[in-house]
Amino acid sequence: MTRERLHRALDRGFRQPLTMLVAPAGTGKTVLLADWAARSESPIRWISATGVPASLDELLLPADDSELVIIDDAHLLPAGALEQLSARLAALLPGAASHLRLLIASRYDLPLPVVELEVHGMATILRARDLLFRDAEAAALVRAHAAGASQAEVDLLQEKAAGWAAALVLGARAIGGSGDAQTPVLTERPVLDLLLGESFNMLDERTQDVLVCTFGEPDVTSRLATVLSGDKDAGALLADLAASGLLVTAYGEEPDTGTTYRYHPLLVELLRRLVAVGSDDAKRVLAAHRRAAVYFEHHGDANRALGHALAAAEPVLIARTLLDHGPAILAAGDLDLVAGAFDALPDDYVDTHPHLLGVRGILRRLTGDLTGAVMDASRATALLSAAGSGPEESALEADVLLLRLWQSRFGWDDVDDAIDAAKGLLDRAWGQSDRRAIIGLERLAWLLVELAEAEMLANRVDDALSHLDDVLVTARMAHHPQLVAAGLADRAVLELTRGQAGSAARSAQSALDAAASHGLSDEYVVRAQLVLGLAAFNRLDLDEARRWHHATTAVDASSTDILVAALRETLRTITVIEDGELDEARLQLASDPPNSGPMPSFLVRDLALLRLWVAVLVGDRASVAAQIGVLESSGNAAEAALAKAVDSIGEGDVRSTLDAVDAALVLPGVHPALAASVKAFRTILLLRIEEDAAAEEALTDLLNDVAPQHLLHPLAMAGLEPAFMDLLQRHTGTPAAHPFASTALDKLSHYQAHRRSRGGFVPVIPAVDVAPRQPPRPLDAVVNGATIRFTAREAEVLDELALGSSYAEIAQSLFITENTVKTHLLSLYRKLGVDKRSAALRTARSIGLL
């Protein structure tokens, strides 16, 4: 096939005295030159280096000024001929007239003054990297030999051949013969010998040794090559190889690591087989892995250190690396690597080296072997009681505490005892000048994460936040992005439960960003996503909240994680509520999220407030009272008092409700979102009794509270009240308007339109007429000789029934569900002693109820 880009390069070179092609065998030098020569209009004399006499003088004399001389296989030229050629080229002076036009092809660089000529623009050199087939060229070449080759087959061959012409041709012929691209022709030993034998065997012993010691690494730097091979000149040797661009390719130089080298896939395969059959080479490779394990451990790359320890196949080295860095690797999510390391140890190794029990217990916990994890934790705890106080014992103690704190989430260990024990170890660690002398920074950071989570569940929220701050400092010192992300995800959860939705969203996004390129365990991914969804809900970005909820359903987080379970339940329920499916919401909230451990009071509070909200929306005052009782019994007295104050509006005395609300709002520890909702409710009460100045002041106070964290959803129900929206709009138009007022107005207006398009919700409070009122409607009546009392809601349903409304119309008018309408009608029919609409209306009119 004709390769136009290389033809153009040769055309440019033809205008200079010398053009060199330097590339190993099988790269297509001769084929390229023959194709180009066949298309050339100039006379060409082709000289094969085999059989060339010692003197080149006569051969180099051009027949005329336009003749080009091609010397193929120039690496086979006799030494005398090379000396004459070198002298002839050295005699070319810049600017001197010369009719010499040479094109030389060689498998390696020759002792010719090529660089000097290049500097003066008198020579062009093309190397293997220029001759390598690019993807489109490779596809054309393969199909020239195997017309029916699919794109997948072409891609497979190009991946293995990496642009090497001979390898592509051999692979294509194999496809043409067998019709199967999977035929391993390129990795069969005879083919490898054909393609690489001359190239590799021609290298000097030091270069071969460097390649043997380093081929297992996907990317090799000069420093790493020196470490693995023990050769201080390894980087220079690789640079020389990369100059040819076939066996070794150089990539861009980085400030920290220098030039990076990658090896040809077939070279890697050849070396892998060479090591497998050669005992001396295998020993060199094992020694290289030992050096690499120590090197990477010293440079803080625990994963690669353990990988090389495994490759070195030394149990003592594997065990030491596991003990020192196993938890750090597990925290980074590389469970398979640690599992492989334990599998590589002799069967009874952990029994004779029990300090590894803690690491194995953590591995078993993360892989779902809970029984094995608990057993390892128990054995390790017993071992600690008789152990000393060295580094191994400290590492084991930290691992045991990690497991105890984890078990305390499910009631398998006393949470207070586990917390106190962990804090005792931390006190000793912080008392050292170098914490790593005790347990290492990664272990320390993970222990702090587990401690903070246990403190969350034990309702020690302030302690948990303090320890999460320590997590971030320690994990960043350890350069461990996954532990940083874990700390941020947990902090996001705590900030959210404290009503700091804006801060929580920033922490959650930072958690996802911190581990974006490193991976983050599912439990922390889903925590961050749930927080982002709930924060979006608080900002009234309902579509974004739904997107995050959908994202969390794709994450396989443990259903036994009470934090995840409760947050999922909350986000799922509020999206259902916003879709108007109140019966579905009540069904979802009928029971607590499944979990085998205790539920902290802040989760009890949040679920109770969610249930209370739904109860208000459906007009179920009995459920409202029940959730107030839950708040009181779970230690959330301030929230219970606020809920009671708001519920007192049902008695119809606005002044008493305002007094109760004002008294509850000053109680310490009130949840900010609930306080904002109640302040919005209070503002509407002030508008109802026409205290406009007080309402304006209340609105400003409300905006001050919600602005820092963008807590807009607590105002959502108020946004359905025309009087509240009118007040907010008037306030926004004043010179002294609150900076957040326009944002609140815009968001609430959109929410109002969206909600009304879906049928609306019950207003924040029932209409209260504070002017002189008509006597209250009688709700007592005598039916069939018995005095019957009707509820106000039953009377409202009866009024709508008298207007001829359907069940759906009654539900929409009263902002309740159709099922609730049916429930009230059944009660009405029972009290009136009837069984259908017409009879109910006749009887109601006869007793004065209508």
PDB file of C-alpha atoms in Angstrom, residues 446-612:
ATOM      1  CA  TRP A 446      -9.905   5.758  58.987  1.00  0.00           C
ATOM      2  CA  LEU A 447     -10.200   5.285  62.748  1.00  0.00           C
ATOM      3  CA  LEU A 448     -11.386   8.890  62.996  1.00  0.00           C
ATOM      4  CA  VAL A 449     -13.983   8.270  60.265  1.00  0.00           C
ATOM      5  CA  GLU A 450     -15.359   5.224  62.100  1.00  0.00           C
ATOM      6  CA  LEU A 451     -15.276   7.085  65.409  1.00  0.00           C
ATOM      7  CA  ALA A 452     -17.235  10.020  63.971  1.00  0.00           C
ATOM      8  CA  GLU A 453     -19.857   7.670  62.506  1.00  0.00           C
ATOM      9  CA  ALA A 454     -20.266   5.896  65.847  1.00  0.00           C
ATOM     10  CA  GLU A 455     -20.590   9.286  67.567  1.00  0.00           C
ATOM     11  CA  MET A 456     -23.274  10.293  65.069  1.00  0.00           C
ATOM     12  CA  LEU A 457     -25.321   7.246  65.935  1.00  0.00           C
ATOM     13  CA  ALA A 458     -24.712   7.833  69.659  1.00  0.00           C
ATOM     14  CA  ASN A 459     -26.067  11.391  69.315  1.00  0.00           C
ATOM     15  CA  ARG A 460     -22.667  12.973  70.009  1.00  0.00           C
ATOM     16  CA  VAL A 461     -22.948  15.209  66.974  1.00  0.00           C
ATOM     17  CA  ASP A 462     -20.551  17.930  68.142  1.00  0.00           C
ATOM     18  CA  ASP A 463     -17.844  15.336  68.881  1.00  0.00           C
ATOM     19  CA  ALA A 464     -18.444  13.760  65.478  1.00  0.00           C
ATOM     20  CA  LEU A 465     -17.990  17.082  63.674  1.00  0.00           C
ATOM     21  CA  SER A 466     -14.787  17.747  65.578  1.00  0.00           C
ATOM     22  CA  HIS A 467     -13.367  14.349  64.671  1.00  0.00           C
ATOM     23  CA  LEU A 468     -14.381  14.780  61.018  1.00  0.00           C
ATOM     24  CA  ASP A 469     -12.285  17.947  60.949  1.00  0.00           C
ATOM     25  CA  ASP A 470      -9.394  15.806  62.208  1.00  0.00           C
ATOM     26  CA  VAL A 471     -10.137  13.272  59.447  1.00  0.00           C
ATOM     27  CA  LEU A 472      -9.673  15.887  56.741  1.00  0.00           C
ATOM     28  CA  VAL A 473      -6.385  17.134  58.173  1.00  0.00           C
ATOM     29  CA  THR A 474      -4.979  13.634  58.687  1.00  0.00           C
ATOM     30  CA  ALA A 475      -6.175  12.170  55.381  1.00  0.00           C
ATOM     31  CA  ARG A 476      -4.747  15.106  53.447  1.00  0.00           C
ATOM     32  CA  MET A 477      -1.418  14.681  55.228  1.00  0.00           C
ATOM     33  CA  ALA A 478      -1.536  11.019  54.147  1.00  0.00           C
ATOM     34  CA  HIS A 479      -2.442  12.037  50.543  1.00  0.00           C
ATOM     35  CA  HIS A 480      -5.383   9.622  50.674  1.00  0.00           C
ATOM     36  CA  PRO A 481      -8.239  11.088  48.577  1.00  0.00           C
ATOM     37  CA  GLN A 482     -10.724   8.343  49.427  1.00  0.00           C
ATOM     38  CA  LEU A 483     -10.428   9.013  53.159  1.00  0.00           C
ATOM     39  CA  VAL A 484     -10.700  12.747  52.500  1.00  0.00           C
ATOM     40  CA  ALA A 485     -13.865  12.060  50.518  1.00  0.00           C
ATOM     41  CA  ALA A 486     -15.263   9.801  53.264  1.00  0.00           C
ATOM     42  CA  GLY A 487     -14.762  12.550  55.843  1.00  0.00           C
ATOM     43  CA  LEU A 488     -16.423  15.113  53.578  1.00  0.00           C
ATOM     44  CA  ALA A 489     -19.400  12.825  52.879  1.00  0.00           C
ATOM     45  CA  ASP A 490     -19.986  12.226  56.587  1.00  0.00           C
ATOM     46  CA  ARG A 491     -19.616  15.922  57.342  1.00  0.00           C
ATOM     47  CA  ALA A 492     -22.184  16.659  54.629  1.00  0.00           C
ATOM     48  CA  VAL A 493     -24.687  14.361  56.361  1.00  0.00           C
ATOM     49  CA  LEU A 494     -24.170  16.056  59.715  1.00  0.00           C
ATOM     50  CA  GLU A 495     -24.427  19.539  58.218  1.00  0.00           C
ATOM     51  CA  LEU A 496     -27.664  18.564  56.532  1.00  0.00           C
ATOM     52  CA  THR A 497     -29.185  17.212  59.747  1.00  0.00           C
ATOM     53  CA  ARG A 498     -28.281  20.499  61.439  1.00  0.00           C
ATOM     54  CA  GLY A 499     -30.202  22.440  58.794  1.00  0.00           C
ATOM     55  CA  GLN A 500     -27.080  23.694  56.987  1.00  0.00           C
ATOM     56  CA  ALA A 501     -28.226  22.554  53.544  1.00  0.00           C
ATOM     57  CA  GLY A 502     -25.980  24.890  51.563  1.00  0.00           C
ATOM     58  CA  SER A 503     -22.849  23.897  53.462  1.00  0.00           C
ATOM     59  CA  ALA A 504     -23.864  20.258  53.232  1.00  0.00           C
ATOM     60  CA  ALA A 505     -24.164  20.478  49.444  1.00  0.00           C
ATOM     61  CA  ARG A 506     -20.691  21.977  49.168  1.00  0.00           C
ATOM     62  CA  SER A 507     -19.207  19.241  51.362  1.00  0.00           C
ATOM     63  CA  ALA A 508     -21.009  16.523  49.406  1.00  0.00           C
ATOM     64  CA  GLN A 509     -19.828  17.842  46.054  1.00  0.00           C
ATOM     65  CA  SER A 510     -16.305  18.173  47.419  1.00  0.00           C
ATOM     66  CA  ALA A 511     -16.492  14.514  48.506  1.00  0.00           C
ATOM     67  CA  LEU A 512     -17.384  13.395  44.991  1.00  0.00           C
ATOM     68  CA  ASP A 513     -14.716  15.666  43.495  1.00  0.00           C
ATOM     69  CA  ALA A 514     -12.018  14.517  45.923  1.00  0.00           C
ATOM     70  CA  ALA A 515     -12.323  10.901  44.848  1.00  0.00           C
ATOM     71  CA  ALA A 516     -13.418  11.480  41.258  1.00  0.00           C
ATOM     72  CA  SER A 517     -10.302   9.987  39.680  1.00  0.00           C
ATOM     73  CA  HIS A 518      -9.612   7.471  42.452  1.00  0.00           C
ATOM     74  CA  GLY A 519     -12.985   5.889  43.148  1.00  0.00           C
ATOM     75  CA  LEU A 520     -15.087   6.077  46.308  1.00  0.00           C
ATOM     76  CA  SER A 521     -16.873   3.256  48.116  1.00  0.00           C
ATOM     77  CA  ASP A 522     -20.591   3.033  47.456  1.00  0.00           C
ATOM     78  CA  GLU A 523     -21.691   3.950  50.981  1.00  0.00           C
ATOM     79  CA  TYR A 524     -19.968   7.333  50.731  1.00  0.00           C
ATOM     80  CA  VAL A 525     -20.991   7.964  47.125  1.00  0.00           C
ATOM     81  CA  VAL A 526     -24.647   7.461  47.981  1.00  0.00           C
ATOM     82  CA  ARG A 527     -24.382   9.614  51.117  1.00  0.00           C
ATOM     83  CA  ALA A 528     -22.992  12.491  49.070  1.00  0.00           C
ATOM     84  CA  GLN A 529     -25.648  12.036  46.372  1.00  0.00           C
ATOM     85  CA  LEU A 530     -28.476  11.918  48.899  1.00  0.00           C
ATOM     86  CA  VAL A 531     -27.241  15.089  50.558  1.00  0.00           C
ATOM     87  CA  LEU A 532     -27.060  16.833  47.188  1.00  0.00           C
ATOM     88  CA  GLY A 533     -30.613  15.720  46.415  1.00  0.00           C
ATOM     89  CA  LEU A 534     -31.965  16.928  49.753  1.00  0.00           C
ATOM     90  CA  ALA A 535     -30.063  20.206  49.472  1.00  0.00           C
ATOM     91  CA  ALA A 536     -31.552  20.747  46.004  1.00  0.00           C
ATOM     92  CA  PHE A 537     -34.995  20.090  47.481  1.00  0.00           C
ATOM     93  CA  ASN A 538     -34.334  22.732  50.128  1.00  0.00           C
ATOM     94  CA  ARG A 539     -33.446  25.195  47.341  1.00  0.00           C
ATOM     95  CA  LEU A 540     -36.716  24.241  45.586  1.00  0.00           C
ATOM     96  CA  ASP A 541     -34.707  22.792  42.677  1.00  0.00           C
ATOM     97  CA  LEU A 542     -37.122  19.883  42.512  1.00  0.00           C
ATOM     98  CA  ASP A 543     -35.986  18.504  39.156  1.00  0.00           C
ATOM     99  CA  GLU A 544     -32.401  18.335  40.409  1.00  0.00           C
ATOM    100  CA  ALA A 545     -33.596  16.632  43.592  1.00  0.00           C
ATOM    101  CA  ARG A 546     -35.321  13.986  41.472  1.00  0.00           C
ATOM    102  CA  ARG A 547     -32.174  13.495  39.374  1.00  0.00           C
ATOM    103  CA  TRP A 548     -30.081  12.878  42.469  1.00  0.00           C
ATOM    104  CA  HIS A 549     -32.701  10.492  43.821  1.00  0.00           C
ATOM    105  CA  HIS A 550     -32.541   8.557  40.556  1.00  0.00           C
ATOM    106  CA  ALA A 551     -28.740   8.502  40.789  1.00  0.00           C
ATOM    107  CA  THR A 552     -28.855   6.977  44.269  1.00  0.00           C
ATOM    108  CA  THR A 553     -30.976   4.071  43.058  1.00  0.00           C
ATOM    109  CA  ALA A 554     -28.071   3.011  40.811  1.00  0.00           C
ATOM    110  CA  VAL A 555     -25.635   2.777  43.750  1.00  0.00           C
ATOM    111  CA  ASP A 556     -25.462  -0.506  45.616  1.00  0.00           C
ATOM    112  CA  ALA A 557     -25.142   0.745  49.184  1.00  0.00           C
ATOM    113  CA  SER A 558     -25.779  -1.557  52.107  1.00  0.00           C
ATOM    114  CA  SER A 559     -29.386  -1.548  53.297  1.00  0.00           C
ATOM    115  CA  THR A 560     -28.054  -2.017  56.835  1.00  0.00           C
ATOM    116  CA  ASP A 561     -26.522   1.461  56.829  1.00  0.00           C
ATOM    117  CA  ILE A 562     -29.117   3.394  58.830  1.00  0.00           C
ATOM    118  CA  LEU A 563     -27.837   6.772  57.629  1.00  0.00           C
ATOM    119  CA  VAL A 564     -28.208   5.796  53.980  1.00  0.00           C
ATOM    120  CA  ALA A 565     -31.536   4.042  54.575  1.00  0.00           C
ATOM    121  CA  ALA A 566     -33.064   7.026  56.392  1.00  0.00           C
ATOM    122  CA  LEU A 567     -31.804   9.619  53.923  1.00  0.00           C
ATOM    123  CA  ARG A 568     -33.005   7.513  50.996  1.00  0.00           C
ATOM    124  CA  GLU A 569     -36.425   7.185  52.621  1.00  0.00           C
ATOM    125  CA  THR A 570     -36.568  10.945  53.148  1.00  0.00           C
ATOM    126  CA  LEU A 571     -35.570  11.879  49.596  1.00  0.00           C
ATOM    127  CA  ARG A 572     -37.868   9.267  48.059  1.00  0.00           C
ATOM    128  CA  THR A 573     -40.821  10.413  50.177  1.00  0.00           C
ATOM    129  CA  ILE A 574     -40.466  14.120  49.484  1.00  0.00           C
ATOM    130  CA  THR A 575     -40.316  13.493  45.740  1.00  0.00           C
ATOM    131  CA  VAL A 576     -43.535  11.472  46.071  1.00  0.00           C
ATOM    132  CA  ILE A 577     -45.144  14.263  48.087  1.00  0.00           C
ATOM    133  CA  GLU A 578     -44.174  16.851  45.496  1.00  0.00           C
ATOM    134  CA  ASP A 579     -45.806  14.640  42.864  1.00  0.00           C
ATOM    135  CA  GLY A 580     -49.040  14.868  44.888  1.00  0.00           C
ATOM    136  CA  GLU A 581     -49.055  11.180  45.848  1.00  0.00           C
ATOM    137  CA  LEU A 582     -49.849  11.698  49.513  1.00  0.00           C
ATOM    138  CA  ASP A 583     -51.276   8.224  50.073  1.00  0.00           C
ATOM    139  CA  GLU A 584     -48.103   6.735  48.652  1.00  0.00           C
ATOM    140  CA  ALA A 585     -46.066   8.995  50.955  1.00  0.00           C
ATOM    141  CA  ARG A 586     -48.005   7.818  53.997  1.00  0.00           C
ATOM    142  CA  LEU A 587     -47.478   4.222  52.943  1.00  0.00           C
ATOM    143  CA  GLN A 588     -43.722   4.741  52.617  1.00  0.00           C
ATOM    144  CA  LEU A 589     -43.567   6.351  56.060  1.00  0.00           C
ATOM    145  CA  ALA A 590     -45.637   3.661  57.744  1.00  0.00           C
ATOM    146  CA  SER A 591     -42.509   2.077  59.238  1.00  0.00           C
ATOM    147  CA  ASP A 592     -38.928   3.013  59.968  1.00  0.00           C
ATOM    148  CA  PRO A 593     -36.190   2.094  57.458  1.00  0.00           C
ATOM    149  CA  PRO A 594     -35.026  -1.513  57.944  1.00  0.00           C
ATOM    150  CA  ASN A 595     -31.911  -1.698  60.076  1.00  0.00           C
ATOM    151  CA  SER A 596     -30.563  -3.932  62.789  1.00  0.00           C
ATOM    152  CA  GLY A 597     -29.037  -1.139  64.868  1.00  0.00           C
ATOM    153  CA  PRO A 598     -30.244   1.857  66.891  1.00  0.00           C
ATOM    154  CA  MET A 599     -31.532   4.987  65.186  1.00  0.00           C
ATOM    155  CA  PRO A 600     -30.006   8.280  66.396  1.00  0.00           C
ATOM    156  CA  SER A 601     -32.343  10.954  67.670  1.00  0.00           C
ATOM    157  CA  PHE A 602     -31.676  13.330  64.772  1.00  0.00           C
ATOM    158  CA  LEU A 603     -32.933  10.674  62.323  1.00  0.00           C
ATOM    159  CA  VAL A 604     -35.945   9.997  64.557  1.00  0.00           C
ATOM    160  CA  ARG A 605     -36.591  13.754  64.537  1.00  0.00           C
ATOM    161  CA  ASP A 606     -36.285  14.123  60.774  1.00  0.00           C
ATOM    162  CA  LEU A 607     -38.596  11.178  60.045  1.00  0.00           C
ATOM    163  CA  ALA A 608     -41.115  12.417  62.625  1.00  0.00           C
ATOM    164  CA  LEU A 609     -41.125  15.895  61.047  1.00  0.00           C
ATOM    165  CA  LEU A 610     -41.605  14.317  57.617  1.00  0.00           C
ATOM    166  CA  ARG A 611     -44.557  12.280  58.877  1.00  0.00           C
ATOM    167  CA  LEU A 612     -45.951  15.336  60.607  1.00  0.00           C
TER     168      LEU A 612
END
